[in-house]
């Protein structure tokens, strides 16, 4: 199999990540639920992971990092933990349903929702976003990169705007964490939501939310916390406030090892490798008759994603042919990004998404180009 579906989940994981998961399963108990060795070992693993993640994203306060099952849970926590009826929230058409659906729920409860548009290449209209938000918004929430086009959003610019206006800024880093540098303080990010299983190269079922100090969220879930058992309300102190129930220790151990791998390898090196592969593929397919590529490729700063269609064929038909005839794994359909497909005019057809990893090879890319060329001739 040639795996080119890394925007859904990274297939290759470092051996150190796999070992860390196994070691935690063999030796660790439940963090915060006892003082015996197995429990203390679990607590140490989790705290060290908090430290690494907090430093990795430029927050610098481990206790302000709470773990979640994925970016979706983290985004739900951010949206529902802050917004109240009467608040205004501004977002973009680039967003994944993990952002849109919680916002629609809050809209039904009386939150004012405004959505900034994009141009024909899927580039967000950040000036429109600022006009919608200025002086009135409680929150601006947006993705760092589109999971459909790969277009990058200038979150540093939006963050500076939100800081001037006193607006809470929430970033969905599902497609960029582990590949692009993210510094919450320098970029003006108040809440960062991430998943562990994509660019961070960790296990599925891991992710989290980093929250700037003095920002308070209502918890999405309440329950067991290991402390203050006799109180009727869930503890308010971070990170316990956002972590009801037993954490995914084994996954967190793997995520911790993945952060080590990224720091040792260097995300600049990883990003350059992915960009080279993406560019090689794009240059190979963009001029094939019948092939239409979506997104802005004028800038080198973009996620390693190329989405395309071949004439008027359904994207699922093309993706199936790539898999069955060539052994190439891609993602067809709507990619949980309905407004982006509306902007691109691909609601009915969807798109075939090729997404690249540092672990892919140039030989695999060349085979994918040949496959697209041959399918376009049929």
Short mmCIF file of C-alpha atoms in Angstrom, two decimals:
data_model
loop_
_atom_site.label_atom_id
_atom_site.label_comp_id
_atom_site.label_asym_id
_atom_site.label_seq_id
_atom_site.Cartn_x
_atom_site.Cartn_y
_atom_site.Cartn_z
CA UNK A 1 0.00 0.00 0.00
CA UNK A 2 1.08 3.54 -0.80
CA UNK A 3 -0.46 5.50 2.04
CA UNK A 4 -1.39 9.06 1.05
CA UNK A 5 -4.14 9.70 3.60
CA UNK A 6 -2.09 11.33 6.33
CA UNK A 7 -4.53 14.21 6.82
CA UNK A 8 -6.93 11.60 8.21
CA UNK A 9 -4.30 9.95 10.38
CA UNK A 10 -0.58 9.42 10.07
CA UNK A 11 0.02 5.77 9.23
CA UNK A 12 3.74 5.59 10.05
CA UNK A 13 4.65 6.01 13.72
CA UNK A 14 8.17 6.16 15.20
CA UNK A 15 9.29 2.94 16.88
CA UNK A 16 9.84 4.90 20.09
CA UNK A 17 6.11 5.72 20.15
CA UNK A 18 5.14 2.08 19.77
CA UNK A 19 7.56 1.06 22.52
CA UNK A 20 6.28 3.75 24.89
CA UNK A 21 2.69 2.53 24.51
CA UNK A 22 3.75 -1.04 25.24
CA UNK A 23 5.84 -0.06 28.25
CA UNK A 24 2.96 1.93 29.75
CA UNK A 25 0.60 -1.01 29.25
CA UNK A 26 3.03 -3.32 30.99
CA UNK A 27 4.01 -1.18 33.96
CA UNK A 28 1.65 1.73 34.66
CA UNK A 29 -1.56 2.07 36.65
CA UNK A 30 -4.13 4.88 36.94
CA UNK A 31 -2.72 8.35 37.52
CA UNK A 32 -3.96 10.16 40.62
CA UNK A 33 -5.79 7.12 41.96
CA UNK A 34 -3.27 5.89 44.50
CA UNK A 35 0.22 6.21 45.95
CA UNK A 36 1.54 2.82 44.88
CA UNK A 37 4.29 2.52 42.31
CA UNK A 38 2.11 1.80 39.28
CA UNK A 39 -0.08 4.84 39.94
CA UNK A 40 2.87 7.11 40.59
CA UNK A 41 4.51 5.94 37.39
CA UNK A 42 1.36 6.87 35.47
CA UNK A 43 1.28 10.29 37.12
CA UNK A 44 4.89 10.90 36.15
CA UNK A 45 4.25 9.96 32.50
CA UNK A 46 1.26 12.28 32.28
CA UNK A 47 2.96 15.24 33.92
CA UNK A 48 6.03 14.89 31.72
CA UNK A 49 3.76 14.81 28.68
CA UNK A 50 2.06 18.01 29.86
CA UNK A 51 5.45 19.67 30.20
CA UNK A 52 6.57 18.64 26.73
CA UNK A 53 3.32 19.70 25.04
CA UNK A 54 3.17 23.01 26.90
CA UNK A 55 6.72 23.82 25.81
CA UNK A 56 6.14 22.52 22.27
CA UNK A 57 3.28 25.00 21.75
CA UNK A 58 4.91 27.93 23.53
CA UNK A 59 2.54 28.02 26.49
CA UNK A 60 5.06 27.18 29.19
CA UNK A 61 2.57 26.21 31.91
CA UNK A 62 2.10 22.42 32.09
CA UNK A 63 -0.99 22.59 34.29
CA UNK A 64 -2.80 24.61 31.60
CA UNK A 65 -2.65 21.63 29.22
CA UNK A 66 -5.56 19.19 29.53
CA UNK A 67 -5.78 15.93 27.60
CA UNK A 68 -8.72 14.93 25.41
CA UNK A 69 -9.61 12.04 23.16
CA UNK A 70 -9.04 14.12 20.01
CA UNK A 71 -9.28 17.62 18.57
CA UNK A 72 -13.06 17.25 18.29
CA UNK A 73 -13.47 16.85 22.04
CA UNK A 74 -11.09 19.73 22.66
CA UNK A 75 -12.95 22.02 20.25
CA UNK A 76 -16.30 21.14 21.79
CA UNK A 77 -14.82 22.01 25.17
CA UNK A 78 -13.57 25.37 23.90
CA UNK A 79 -16.80 26.35 22.17
CA UNK A 80 -19.29 25.14 24.77
CA UNK A 81 -17.09 26.08 27.71
CA UNK A 82 -16.95 29.76 26.78
CA UNK A 83 -19.90 30.92 24.66
CA UNK A 84 -23.18 32.06 26.18
CA UNK A 85 -26.45 33.28 24.61
CA UNK A 86 -25.95 36.79 23.28
CA UNK A 87 -22.25 36.30 22.48
CA UNK A 88 -20.93 36.74 18.96
CA UNK A 89 -18.52 34.19 17.49
CA UNK A 90 -16.77 34.49 14.14
CA UNK A 91 -15.29 31.66 12.09
CA UNK A 92 -14.49 30.82 8.43
CA UNK A 93 -15.79 28.60 5.64
CA UNK A 94 -12.58 26.56 5.89
CA UNK A 95 -13.71 24.87 9.09
CA UNK A 96 -14.14 21.18 9.81
CA UNK A 97 -17.43 19.99 11.28
CA UNK A 98 -15.61 19.66 14.60
CA UNK A 99 -15.82 23.44 14.72
CA UNK A 100 -19.01 24.04 12.76
CA UNK A 101 -21.36 21.62 14.48
CA UNK A 102 -20.64 22.83 18.03
CA UNK A 103 -21.07 26.39 16.75
CA UNK A 104 -24.41 25.54 15.16
CA UNK A 105 -25.52 24.03 18.48
CA UNK A 106 -24.60 27.25 20.28
CA UNK A 107 -26.30 29.30 17.57
CA UNK A 108 -29.51 27.43 18.31
CA UNK A 109 -29.11 28.47 21.95
CA UNK A 110 -28.82 32.17 21.15
CA UNK A 111 -25.19 32.71 20.17
CA UNK A 112 -24.69 34.95 17.13
CA UNK A 113 -22.61 33.11 14.52
CA UNK A 114 -20.89 34.87 11.62
CA UNK A 115 -18.84 33.04 8.98
CA UNK A 116 -16.18 34.73 6.86
CA UNK A 117 -15.86 33.60 3.26
CA UNK A 118 -13.03 32.54 0.97
CA UNK A 119 -11.97 33.19 -2.62
CA UNK A 120 -12.12 30.73 -5.53
CA UNK A 121 -8.81 29.18 -4.45
CA UNK A 122 -10.07 28.59 -0.93
CA UNK A 123 -8.07 31.40 0.67
CA UNK A 124 -9.90 32.82 3.70
CA UNK A 125 -11.08 36.42 3.72
CA UNK A 126 -9.37 37.50 6.93
CA UNK A 127 -10.31 41.14 6.44
CA UNK A 128 -13.98 40.17 6.39
CA UNK A 129 -13.39 38.09 9.52
CA UNK A 130 -11.91 41.11 11.29
CA UNK A 131 -14.80 43.35 10.21
CA UNK A 132 -17.28 40.82 11.58
CA UNK A 133 -15.43 40.47 14.87
CA UNK A 134 -14.22 44.01 15.63
CA UNK A 135 -15.64 45.40 18.85
CA UNK A 136 -18.42 42.84 19.10
CA UNK A 137 -17.14 39.25 19.12
CA UNK A 138 -16.56 37.16 22.22
CA UNK A 139 -14.59 34.58 20.25
CA UNK A 140 -12.83 34.05 16.94
CA UNK A 141 -12.24 30.39 16.14
CA UNK A 142 -10.52 29.06 13.04
CA UNK A 143 -8.41 26.28 11.65
CA UNK A 144 -4.68 26.73 11.10
CA UNK A 145 -4.89 24.92 7.75
CA UNK A 146 -7.75 23.63 5.64
CA UNK A 147 -8.02 19.85 5.68
CA UNK A 148 -9.38 20.03 2.11
CA UNK A 149 -7.12 22.48 0.26
CA UNK A 150 -4.11 22.65 2.58
CA UNK A 151 -4.31 26.46 2.54
CA UNK A 152 -2.71 27.98 5.62
CA UNK A 153 -4.42 30.66 7.71
CA UNK A 154 -2.28 33.52 9.07
CA UNK A 155 -3.10 32.85 12.70
CA UNK A 156 -0.40 35.23 13.94
CA UNK A 157 -2.14 38.11 12.15
CA UNK A 158 -5.56 37.10 13.46
CA UNK A 159 -4.11 36.56 16.93
CA UNK A 160 -2.63 40.07 17.00
CA UNK A 161 -6.00 41.48 15.92
CA UNK A 162 -7.85 39.54 18.62
CA UNK A 163 -5.41 40.70 21.26
CA UNK A 164 -5.95 44.35 20.29
CA UNK A 165 -9.71 43.89 20.33
CA UNK A 166 -9.87 41.84 23.54
CA UNK A 167 -11.38 38.85 21.70
CA UNK A 168 -10.74 35.26 22.72
CA UNK A 169 -8.83 33.45 19.95
CA UNK A 170 -9.24 29.69 19.52
CA UNK A 171 -7.18 27.71 16.99
CA UNK A 172 -7.86 24.25 15.55
CA UNK A 173 -4.38 22.83 14.93
CA UNK A 174 -5.49 19.36 13.83
CA UNK A 175 -3.71 19.64 10.46
CA UNK A 176 -0.61 21.55 11.54
CA UNK A 177 0.48 20.45 15.02
CA UNK A 178 3.78 18.64 14.72
CA UNK A 179 4.62 20.11 11.31
CA UNK A 180 4.28 23.90 11.59
CA UNK A 181 5.69 25.95 14.47
CA UNK A 182 2.99 27.12 16.87
CA UNK A 183 3.80 29.52 19.70
CA UNK A 184 0.68 30.46 21.61
CA UNK A 185 2.17 33.54 23.22
CA UNK A 186 3.83 34.94 20.12
CA UNK A 187 0.77 34.22 17.97
CA UNK A 188 -1.79 35.54 20.45
CA UNK A 189 -3.61 32.22 20.82
CA UNK A 190 -5.78 31.88 23.92
CA UNK A 191 -6.96 28.29 23.37
CA UNK A 192 -5.21 25.74 21.18
CA UNK A 193 -6.94 22.47 20.29
CA UNK A 194 -4.94 19.61 18.82
CA UNK A 195 -5.05 15.92 18.02
CA UNK A 196 -2.20 13.52 18.62
CA UNK A 197 -2.63 11.06 15.76
CA UNK A 198 -1.83 13.20 12.71
CA UNK A 199 1.26 15.40 12.41
CA UNK A 200 2.23 14.78 16.02
CA UNK A 201 2.73 11.10 15.08
CA UNK A 202 1.11 9.83 18.28
CA UNK A 203 -1.59 7.21 18.85
CA UNK A 204 -5.24 7.65 17.98
CA UNK A 205 -7.41 8.57 20.94
CA UNK A 206 -5.03 11.31 22.06
CA UNK A 207 -5.24 15.08 21.86
CA UNK A 208 -5.74 18.03 24.09
CA UNK A 209 -6.43 21.65 24.80
CA UNK A 210 -3.89 24.28 25.87
CA UNK A 211 -5.46 27.22 27.68
CA UNK A 212 -3.81 30.54 28.46
CA UNK A 213 -3.76 31.49 32.13
CA UNK A 214 -6.73 33.59 33.30
CA UNK A 215 -8.99 31.95 30.69
CA UNK A 216 -11.70 29.87 32.33
CA UNK A 217 -13.80 27.21 30.61
CA UNK A 218 -16.82 25.32 31.80
CA UNK A 219 -16.07 21.58 31.59
CA UNK A 220 -17.63 19.50 28.84
CA UNK A 221 -17.75 16.50 31.19
CA UNK A 222 -17.81 16.05 34.94
CA UNK A 223 -17.20 13.02 37.11
CA UNK A 224 -14.34 11.26 38.84
CA UNK A 225 -11.18 13.27 39.26
CA UNK A 226 -9.26 11.46 42.00
CA UNK A 227 -9.53 14.49 44.30
CA UNK A 228 -12.27 16.27 46.31
CA UNK A 229 -14.50 13.24 46.21
CA UNK A 230 -17.07 14.64 48.66
CA UNK A 231 -17.71 17.86 46.78
CA UNK A 232 -20.81 17.92 44.58
CA UNK A 233 -19.17 20.00 41.85
CA UNK A 234 -16.27 18.99 39.66
CA UNK A 235 -12.95 20.63 40.68
CA UNK A 236 -12.29 23.98 38.98
CA UNK A 237 -8.50 23.89 39.00
CA UNK A 238 -6.70 23.14 35.74
CA UNK A 239 -6.05 20.63 34.33
CA UNK A 240 -8.46 18.56 36.47
CA UNK A 241 -11.31 20.91 35.51
CA UNK A 242 -11.25 19.54 31.94
CA UNK A 243 -10.24 15.95 32.66
CA UNK A 244 -13.09 13.94 34.16
CA UNK A 245 -12.49 10.20 34.33
CA UNK A 246 -9.50 8.02 33.60
CA UNK A 247 -7.09 9.41 31.04
CA UNK A 248 -5.74 7.46 28.08
CA UNK A 249 -2.41 6.86 29.79
CA UNK A 250 -1.09 4.41 27.21
CA UNK A 251 -1.84 6.81 24.37
CA UNK A 252 -0.40 9.76 26.30
CA UNK A 253 2.81 7.80 26.87
CA UNK A 254 3.04 7.32 23.11
CA UNK A 255 2.28 10.98 22.47
CA UNK A 256 5.02 11.99 24.88
CA UNK A 257 7.50 9.84 22.97
CA UNK A 258 6.26 11.36 19.71
CA UNK A 259 7.02 14.87 20.97
CA UNK A 260 10.55 13.68 21.76
CA UNK A 261 10.89 12.34 18.22
CA UNK A 262 9.69 15.60 16.70
CA UNK A 263 12.07 17.65 18.81
CA UNK A 264 14.99 15.40 17.95
CA UNK A 265 14.20 15.26 14.22
CA UNK A 266 13.16 18.90 13.91
CA UNK A 267 9.80 19.98 12.56
CA UNK A 268 11.54 22.21 10.00
CA UNK A 269 13.11 19.12 8.48
CA UNK A 270 9.77 17.28 8.56
CA UNK A 271 7.93 20.20 6.98
CA UNK A 272 10.54 20.59 4.23
CA UNK A 273 10.32 16.89 3.41
CA UNK A 274 6.53 16.95 3.21
CA UNK A 275 6.58 20.12 1.12
CA UNK A 276 9.00 18.56 -1.35
CA UNK A 277 6.77 15.51 -1.80
CA UNK A 278 3.62 17.60 -2.12
CA UNK A 279 5.24 19.88 -4.71
CA UNK A 280 6.52 16.91 -6.70
CA UNK A 281 3.03 15.46 -6.85
CA UNK A 282 1.36 18.79 -7.64
CA UNK A 283 3.78 19.55 -10.47
CA UNK A 284 3.18 16.07 -11.83
CA UNK A 285 -0.62 16.28 -11.96
CA UNK A 286 -1.58 19.93 -12.39
CA UNK A 287 -1.31 19.97 -16.19
CA UNK A 288 -2.84 16.56 -16.88
CA UNK A 289 -5.88 17.06 -19.17
CA UNK A 290 -9.11 16.57 -17.24
CA UNK A 291 -7.51 17.07 -13.82
CA UNK A 292 -8.60 19.99 -11.62
CA UNK A 293 -6.58 20.80 -8.50
CA UNK A 294 -8.04 22.88 -5.66
CA UNK A 295 -6.27 25.34 -3.38
CA UNK A 296 -3.59 28.02 -3.45
CA UNK A 297 -0.21 26.69 -4.56
CA UNK A 298 1.45 30.07 -5.03
CA UNK A 299 2.67 29.96 -1.43
CA UNK A 300 5.13 27.37 -0.16
CA UNK A 301 3.65 27.73 3.30
CA UNK A 302 0.79 25.26 3.14
CA UNK A 303 -0.15 21.89 4.56
CA UNK A 304 1.03 18.89 2.52
CA UNK A 305 -2.35 18.30 0.88
CA UNK A 306 -3.39 18.15 -2.77
CA UNK A 307 -7.08 17.68 -3.52
CA UNK A 308 -8.25 17.09 -7.07
CA UNK A 309 -10.95 15.76 -9.35
CA UNK A 310 -10.81 14.03 -12.73
CA UNK A 311 -13.40 15.48 -15.09
CA UNK A 312 -16.89 14.88 -13.69
CA UNK A 313 -16.18 11.49 -12.13
CA UNK A 314 -17.38 11.02 -8.57
CA UNK A 315 -14.45 11.36 -6.19
CA UNK A 316 -15.30 8.05 -4.50
CA UNK A 317 -15.04 6.26 -7.86
CA UNK A 318 -11.55 7.67 -8.45
CA UNK A 319 -10.40 6.92 -4.91
CA UNK A 320 -11.66 3.33 -5.19
CA UNK A 321 -9.80 2.88 -8.48
CA UNK A 322 -6.60 4.26 -6.93
CA UNK A 323 -6.91 1.76 -4.10
CA UNK A 324 -7.99 -1.32 -6.04
CA UNK A 325 -5.89 -0.88 -9.18
CA UNK A 326 -2.79 0.86 -7.80
CA UNK A 327 -2.74 0.19 -4.05
CA UNK A 328 -2.85 3.91 -3.27
CA UNK A 329 -4.79 5.07 -0.20
CA UNK A 330 -6.54 8.46 -0.52
CA UNK A 331 -9.64 10.11 0.91
CA UNK A 332 -12.65 11.01 -1.28
CA UNK A 333 -15.87 12.80 -0.47
CA UNK A 334 -16.64 15.86 1.61
CA UNK A 335 -13.89 15.57 4.26
CA UNK A 336 -16.22 16.96 6.97
CA UNK A 337 -15.70 20.42 5.44
CA UNK A 338 -19.10 21.30 3.92
CA UNK A 339 -18.69 25.07 3.60
CA UNK A 340 -15.32 24.72 1.88
CA UNK A 341 -16.87 22.41 -0.70
CA UNK A 342 -19.66 24.95 -1.23
CA UNK A 343 -17.05 27.64 -1.83
CA UNK A 344 -15.18 25.44 -4.32
CA UNK A 345 -18.32 24.21 -6.08
CA UNK A 346 -17.62 20.55 -5.29
CA UNK A 347 -20.60 19.67 -3.10
CA UNK A 348 -21.90 16.93 -5.40
CA UNK A 349 -18.59 15.56 -6.66
CA UNK A 350 -16.49 15.86 -3.53
CA UNK A 351 -12.74 15.69 -4.07
CA UNK A 352 -9.94 13.14 -3.93
CA UNK A 353 -7.46 14.19 -1.25
CA UNK A 354 -3.80 13.16 -1.38
CA UNK A 355 -2.03 14.01 1.89
CA UNK A 356 1.66 13.41 2.41
CA UNK A 357 3.94 12.32 5.23
CA UNK A 358 7.63 12.75 5.95
CA UNK A 359 7.76 8.94 5.75
CA UNK A 360 6.59 8.81 2.13
CA UNK A 361 9.15 8.39 -0.68
CA UNK A 362 9.64 10.06 -4.04
CA UNK A 363 9.05 6.69 -5.69
CA UNK A 364 5.60 6.52 -4.10
CA UNK A 365 4.82 10.03 -5.28
CA UNK A 366 5.88 9.22 -8.83
CA UNK A 367 3.67 6.12 -8.83
CA UNK A 368 0.74 8.25 -7.67
CA UNK A 369 1.31 10.71 -10.51
CA UNK A 370 1.34 7.85 -13.03
CA UNK A 371 -1.90 6.51 -11.55
CA UNK A 372 -3.67 9.87 -11.87
CA UNK A 373 -2.41 10.26 -15.43
CA UNK A 374 -3.65 6.82 -16.43
CA UNK A 375 -7.04 7.28 -14.80
CA UNK A 376 -7.45 10.63 -16.54
CA UNK A 377 -6.93 8.90 -19.92
CA UNK A 378 -9.60 6.25 -19.31
#
